[in-house]
Coordinates of C-alpha atoms and ligand atoms in Angstrom, one line a residue:
M14 CA 0.0 0.0 0.0
T15 CA 1.3 3.5 -0.7
H16 CA 0.8 5.9 2.1
A17 CA 0.1 9.6 1.6
P18 CA 3.2 11.6 2.4
R19 CA 3.2 13.2 5.8
I20 CA 6.1 14.7 7.7
F21 CA 6.5 14.3 11.5
S22 CA 9.3 15.5 13.8
G23 CA 9.8 16.4 17.4
I24 CA 12.1 18.4 19.7
Q25 CA 12.6 17.9 23.4
P26 CA 11.8 21.0 25.5
S27 CA 14.6 19.9 27.9
G28 CA 16.5 23.2 27.8
G29 CA 17.0 26.2 25.6
L30 CA 17.2 25.4 21.9
T31 CA 20.6 25.8 20.1
L32 CA 21.9 26.7 16.7
G33 CA 22.2 22.9 16.2
N34 CA 18.5 22.6 16.7
Y35 CA 17.8 25.5 14.4
L36 CA 20.1 24.3 11.5
G37 CA 19.5 20.6 12.0
A38 CA 15.8 20.8 12.6
L39 CA 13.7 24.0 12.7
K40 CA 15.1 25.7 9.6
R41 CA 14.5 22.5 7.6
F42 CA 11.1 22.0 9.1
A43 CA 10.0 25.5 7.9
E44 CA 11.4 24.7 4.4
K45 CA 9.1 21.6 4.1
Q46 CA 6.0 23.5 4.9
G47 CA 3.5 23.9 2.2
Q48 CA 5.0 21.0 0.1
V49 CA 3.5 18.2 2.2
E50 CA 1.4 17.9 5.4
T51 CA 3.7 18.8 8.4
V52 CA 3.2 17.8 12.0
F53 CA 5.6 19.1 14.7
C54 CA 5.6 18.1 18.3
L55 CA 7.2 19.4 21.5
V56 CA 8.0 16.1 23.1
D57 CA 7.7 16.8 26.8
L58 CA 7.1 13.2 27.7
H59 CA 10.5 12.4 26.3
A60 CA 12.0 15.3 28.3
I61 CA 11.0 13.7 31.6
T62 CA 13.0 10.6 30.9
V63 CA 15.7 12.6 32.8
W64 CA 14.9 14.9 35.7
Q65 CA 13.2 18.1 34.8
D66 CA 12.3 20.9 37.2
P67 CA 8.5 21.2 36.7
E68 CA 8.4 25.0 36.5
R69 CA 11.3 25.1 34.1
L70 CA 9.8 22.4 31.9
R71 CA 6.7 24.5 31.4
Q72 CA 8.8 27.6 30.6
Q73 CA 11.1 25.6 28.2
T74 CA 8.0 24.1 26.4
R75 CA 6.6 27.6 25.7
E76 CA 10.1 28.8 24.7
A77 CA 10.5 25.9 22.3
A78 CA 7.1 26.7 20.8
A79 CA 8.1 30.3 20.4
A80 CA 11.3 29.1 18.7
F81 CA 9.2 27.0 16.2
L82 CA 6.9 30.0 15.5
A83 CA 9.9 32.4 15.2
S84 CA 11.6 30.1 12.8
G85 CA 8.7 30.3 10.4
I86 CA 6.5 27.4 11.4
D87 CA 3.0 28.7 10.7
P88 CA 0.3 27.1 12.8
A89 CA -2.1 27.5 9.9
Q90 CA 0.1 25.4 7.6
S91 CA 1.6 23.0 10.2
V92 CA 0.2 21.1 13.2
L93 CA 2.2 22.3 16.2
F94 CA 1.4 20.8 19.5
V95 CA 2.6 19.4 22.8
Q96 CA 3.0 15.6 23.1
S97 CA 1.4 15.2 26.5
H98 CA -1.8 16.9 25.2
V99 CA -2.5 14.0 22.8
P100 CA -3.0 10.7 24.6
A101 CA -2.5 8.7 21.4
H102 CA 1.3 8.9 22.0
T103 CA 1.5 7.2 25.4
E104 CA -1.2 4.7 24.4
L105 CA 0.5 3.6 21.1
G106 CA 3.8 3.8 22.9
W107 CA 2.8 1.0 25.2
M108 CA 1.4 -1.0 22.4
L109 CA 4.6 -0.7 20.4
S110 CA 6.8 -1.5 23.5
C111 CA 5.1 -4.9 23.3
V112 CA 6.2 -5.2 19.7
A113 CA 9.8 -3.9 20.1
R114 CA 12.4 -6.3 21.4
V115 CA 14.7 -5.7 24.4
G116 CA 17.6 -6.7 22.2
W117 CA 16.8 -3.9 19.8
M118 CA 16.7 -1.3 22.6
N119 CA 20.1 -2.6 23.8
R120 CA 21.7 -1.4 20.6
M121 CA 20.6 2.2 20.9
T122 CA 23.8 4.3 21.1
Q123 CA 22.0 7.3 22.5
F124 CA 20.9 5.3 25.5
K125 CA 24.4 4.0 26.0
D126 CA 25.8 7.5 25.9
K127 CA 23.2 9.0 28.2
A128 CA 23.2 6.1 30.7
G129 CA 27.0 5.8 30.7
K130 CA 28.3 3.6 33.6
N131 CA 25.0 4.3 35.4
A132 CA 22.7 2.0 33.3
E133 CA 21.1 0.4 36.4
A134 CA 20.1 3.8 37.9
V135 CA 18.6 5.6 34.9
S136 CA 14.8 5.7 34.5
L137 CA 12.9 2.9 32.8
G138 CA 11.5 5.6 30.6
L139 CA 14.9 6.5 29.2
Y140 CA 15.4 2.9 28.1
A141 CA 11.9 2.6 26.6
Y142 CA 12.1 6.1 24.9
P143 CA 12.6 4.7 21.4
A144 CA 9.3 2.9 21.5
L145 CA 7.6 6.2 22.5
M146 CA 9.4 7.9 19.6
A147 CA 8.2 5.2 17.2
A148 CA 4.6 5.9 18.5
D149 CA 5.0 9.6 17.9
I150 CA 5.8 9.0 14.3
L151 CA 3.4 6.0 13.6
A152 CA 0.4 7.6 15.4
Y153 CA 0.3 9.9 12.3
K154 CA 1.4 7.3 9.8
A155 CA 4.2 9.7 9.0
T156 CA 6.3 8.8 5.9
H157 CA 9.2 11.2 6.4
V158 CA 11.0 12.3 9.5
P159 CA 13.4 15.2 9.2
V160 CA 16.0 14.9 12.0
G161 CA 19.7 15.5 12.7
E162 CA 22.2 12.7 12.2
D163 CA 22.0 11.7 15.9
Q164 CA 18.4 10.5 15.5
K165 CA 18.9 8.3 12.5
Q166 CA 19.2 5.1 14.6
H167 CA 15.9 5.8 16.3
V168 CA 14.0 6.4 13.0
E169 CA 15.5 3.1 11.7
L170 CA 14.3 1.3 14.8
T171 CA 10.8 2.9 14.1
R172 CA 10.9 1.2 10.7
D173 CA 11.8 -2.1 12.3
I174 CA 8.9 -1.8 14.8
A175 CA 6.5 -0.8 12.0
A176 CA 7.6 -3.8 9.9
K177 CA 7.3 -6.2 12.8
F178 CA 3.8 -4.9 13.6
N179 CA 2.7 -5.3 10.0
H180 CA 4.3 -8.8 9.8
D181 CA 3.0 -10.1 13.1
Y182 CA -0.6 -9.1 12.5
G183 CA -0.5 -9.8 8.7
V184 CA -1.4 -6.2 7.8
D185 CA 0.0 -3.4 5.7
F186 CA -1.0 -0.8 8.3
F187 CA 2.0 1.3 9.2
P188 CA 4.3 3.0 6.6
L189 CA 8.0 2.4 7.1
P190 CA 9.1 6.0 7.7
E191 CA 12.2 7.4 6.1
P192 CA 14.7 9.5 8.1
V193 CA 15.4 12.8 6.1
I194 CA 18.9 13.9 6.9
E195 CA 20.1 16.6 4.4
G196 CA 22.1 19.8 4.2
A197 CA 25.4 21.0 5.5
A198 CA 24.3 21.0 9.2
T199 CA 22.9 17.7 10.1
R200 CA 25.5 17.5 12.9
V201 CA 26.5 20.9 14.3
M202 CA 29.5 20.4 16.6
S203 CA 30.4 22.0 19.9
L204 CA 32.3 25.3 19.6
R205 CA 34.8 24.0 22.2
D206 CA 35.3 20.5 21.0
G207 CA 35.0 19.4 17.3
S208 CA 34.3 15.8 18.3
K209 CA 31.1 16.5 20.4
K210 CA 27.8 17.6 19.0
M211 CA 26.5 21.0 20.0
S212 CA 23.9 20.3 22.7
K213 CA 21.6 22.2 25.0
S214 CA 22.7 19.8 27.8
D215 CA 26.5 20.6 27.5
P216 CA 27.6 22.1 30.9
S217 CA 29.7 24.7 29.0
D218 CA 27.5 27.6 27.7
A219 CA 30.5 28.6 25.5
S220 CA 30.1 25.3 23.6
R221 CA 26.8 26.4 22.0
I222 CA 24.9 29.3 20.5
N223 CA 21.5 29.5 22.2
L224 CA 18.5 30.9 20.2
T225 CA 18.1 33.4 23.1
D226 CA 21.7 34.7 22.9
D227 CA 22.1 38.4 21.9
A228 CA 24.3 39.6 19.1
D229 CA 27.3 40.4 21.3
T230 CA 27.2 37.0 22.9
I231 CA 27.0 35.2 19.6
A232 CA 29.9 37.2 18.2
Q233 CA 32.0 36.6 21.4
K234 CA 31.3 32.8 21.3
I235 CA 32.3 32.6 17.7
R236 CA 35.4 34.6 18.3
K237 CA 36.4 32.3 21.1
A238 CA 35.5 29.1 19.2
R239 CA 38.3 26.6 19.1
T240 CA 40.1 26.5 15.7
D241 CA 43.6 25.9 14.4
A242 CA 46.2 28.3 13.0
D243 CA 46.1 27.2 9.4
P244 CA 44.5 29.2 6.6
L245 CA 41.3 27.8 4.9
P246 CA 41.8 25.5 1.9
G247 CA 40.0 25.9 -1.4
S248 CA 37.6 23.0 -0.7
M249 CA 36.2 20.8 2.0
A250 CA 38.6 18.0 1.1
G251 CA 41.4 20.0 2.7
L252 CA 39.6 20.0 6.0
K253 CA 39.5 16.3 6.5
D254 CA 41.5 16.3 9.7
R255 CA 40.4 19.7 11.0
P256 CA 37.0 19.0 12.7
E257 CA 36.7 22.5 14.4
A258 CA 37.4 24.3 11.1
R259 CA 35.0 22.0 9.2
N260 CA 32.3 22.7 11.7
L261 CA 32.6 26.5 11.3
V262 CA 32.5 26.2 7.5
N263 CA 29.5 23.9 7.7
I264 CA 27.7 26.4 10.0
H265 CA 28.5 29.2 7.6
A266 CA 27.2 27.3 4.6
A267 CA 24.0 26.2 6.4
L268 CA 23.3 29.8 7.5
T269 CA 23.8 31.3 4.0
G270 CA 22.5 28.4 2.0
E271 CA 25.8 28.0 0.1
T272 CA 27.6 24.7 -0.2
P273 CA 30.5 24.2 2.2
D274 CA 32.9 24.0 -0.9
A275 CA 31.7 27.4 -2.1
V276 CA 32.4 28.9 1.4
C277 CA 35.9 27.4 1.3
A278 CA 36.5 28.8 -2.2
R279 CA 35.5 32.3 -1.1
F280 CA 37.8 32.2 2.0
E281 CA 40.7 30.2 0.5
G282 CA 44.1 31.3 2.0
Q283 CA 42.5 33.4 4.7
G284 CA 42.8 32.5 8.4
F285 CA 40.2 32.4 11.2
G286 CA 41.0 36.0 12.1
A287 CA 39.1 36.9 8.9
F288 CA 36.7 34.0 8.8
K289 CA 35.3 34.3 12.3
P290 CA 34.0 38.0 12.1
A291 CA 32.4 37.1 8.7
L292 CA 30.7 34.1 10.3
A293 CA 29.6 36.1 13.3
E294 CA 28.0 38.7 11.0
V295 CA 26.1 36.0 9.1
A296 CA 25.0 34.3 12.3
V297 CA 23.8 37.5 13.9
G298 CA 22.0 38.4 10.7
V299 CA 20.1 35.2 10.7
L300 CA 19.5 34.7 14.4
S301 CA 18.8 38.2 15.7
P302 CA 15.4 38.5 14.0
I303 CA 14.5 35.0 15.3
T304 CA 15.5 35.9 18.8
A305 CA 13.5 39.2 18.6
R306 CA 10.4 37.3 17.4
M307 CA 10.8 34.7 20.2
N308 CA 11.0 37.5 22.8
A309 CA 7.9 39.1 21.4
L310 CA 6.0 35.8 21.5
M311 CA 7.2 35.0 25.0
A312 CA 5.7 38.2 26.2
D313 CA 2.3 36.7 25.6
P314 CA 2.4 33.1 27.0
A315 CA -1.4 32.8 26.9
E316 CA -1.3 33.2 23.1
I317 CA 1.3 30.5 22.8
D318 CA -0.9 28.2 24.9
R319 CA -3.9 28.9 22.7
I320 CA -1.9 28.0 19.6
L321 CA -0.7 24.8 21.2
L322 CA -4.1 23.7 22.4
A323 CA -5.6 24.3 18.9
G324 CA -2.7 22.3 17.5
A325 CA -3.4 19.4 19.9
E326 CA -7.0 19.2 18.7
R327 CA -5.8 18.8 15.1
A328 CA -3.2 16.3 16.1
H329 CA -5.7 14.3 18.1
A330 CA -8.1 14.2 15.2
I331 CA -5.4 12.6 13.0
A332 CA -3.9 10.2 15.6
A333 CA -6.9 8.9 17.6
P334 CA -8.5 7.0 14.7
I335 CA -5.1 5.5 13.7
V336 CA -4.5 4.3 17.2
A337 CA -8.1 2.9 17.4
D338 CA -7.4 0.9 14.3
A339 CA -4.1 -0.4 15.7
R340 CA -6.0 -1.5 18.9
E341 CA -8.4 -3.4 16.8
I342 CA -5.7 -5.0 14.8
M343 CA -4.0 -6.2 18.0
G344 CA -7.3 -7.8 19.3
M345 CA -8.8 -5.3 21.6
I346 CA -12.6 -5.0 21.6
R347 CA -13.6 -1.8 19.9
G348 CA -14.0 1.0 22.4
A349 CA -14.3 4.8 22.1
R350 CA -12.5 6.4 19.1
Ligands
AMP430 P1 16.8 17.4 20.6 O1 17.3 18.7 21.0 O2 17.8 16.3 21.1 O3 15.4 17.1 21.0 O4 16.9 17.4 19.1 C1 15.8 17.9 18.2 C2 16.2 17.9 16.8 O5 17.4 18.7 16.6 C3 16.6 16.5 16.3 O6 16.2 16.4 15.0 C4 18.1 16.5 16.4 O7 18.7 15.6 15.5 C5 18.4 18.0 16.0 N1 19.7 18.4 16.6 C6 20.0 18.5 17.9 N2 21.3 18.9 18.1 C7 21.8 19.0 16.8 C8 23.1 19.3 16.3 N3 24.1 19.7 17.2 N4 23.3 19.4 15.0 C9 22.3 19.0 14.2 N5 21.0 18.7 14.6 C10 20.8 18.7 15.9
LIG431 N1 14.3 11.8 20.1 C1 14.3 13.0 19.4 C2 15.5 13.9 20.0 O1 16.0 13.7 21.0 C3 13.1 13.8 19.7 C4 11.9 13.1 19.1 C5 10.9 12.5 19.9 C6 11.6 12.9 17.8 N2 10.0 11.9 19.1 C7 10.3 12.2 17.8 C8 12.1 13.3 16.6 C9 9.7 11.8 16.6 C10 11.5 12.9 15.4 C11 10.3 12.2 15.4 O2 16.0 14.7 19.2

């Protein structure tokens, strides 16, 4: 069966969003709008897999919603909502955790990274998280999932879960969703360490650019970003062993929409003394209007809540009948839809 194309993606409101989230996710989400049906979710139930201060979680959820809206997500064109407002996610999450295998979960590298040596002490939710993520996607029968590189394994697991469900129950019910990982910034790295991804949970604030940073802070963080003393080569091939330099070129390219090779060609022979101020100017030019729009939206939290509640109604209208069908396929007596 061919499934109608539908895009789904989610972001955890577990801290302030970063330039990595903007380039790897938000900017690309906004570009997809209008081409196909788009559904975007603030996944607060994923955020609580690790400790969240309740008041801060509420604040961060509204701030993440403001970041979506400020990045060009239009609630008239896209469905934008909060995961915990739509019960289909937790319900299908349980059903799919009975389809997924423990052995599959054990292969998830994000779990291994997050749990570290502490695997016995982390929450059961952190372990089961990929089954909930599969439910997020499959409750909408989404066909395409734009994400950063770090989420590829989870989307592939979602395909495995969907295929096993279809196979076990002899149906062609769930589509096998494709991860969509494209562009120069599918993995934006830390400004302090070119081997670590830029993350809202990194203890060093200098490692990331936050969407709430002002122009001076952005320029200062770029100026202090770790680099090397060599000039830039004429193409990306010359940056093979220079991860920090490669990262800054990729960020520049993603911000201006050029290819990384074109950026290299333009700065060939110049050092970071010239490149960093140019990058800062581009970053401030793109991010400042977004930050300003976020601040304006955050001044009216009731309006954000109104947009999110309207989004949840639309999300529920799509997901509830799909989950009701899944229940029936699994052998539950038909109940309320
Ligand atoms: P998270 O903040 O972990 O909920 O991630 C939300 C989305 O942003 C996912 O699609 C991630 O893959 C993407 N993302 C997060 N950090 C980065 C990064 N440093 N570079 C590129 N994409 C990222
Ligand atoms: N796990 C994703 C992350 O940490 C967030 C997420 C939850 C997601 N559910 C999703 C992404 C569904 C895409 C589709 O970044």
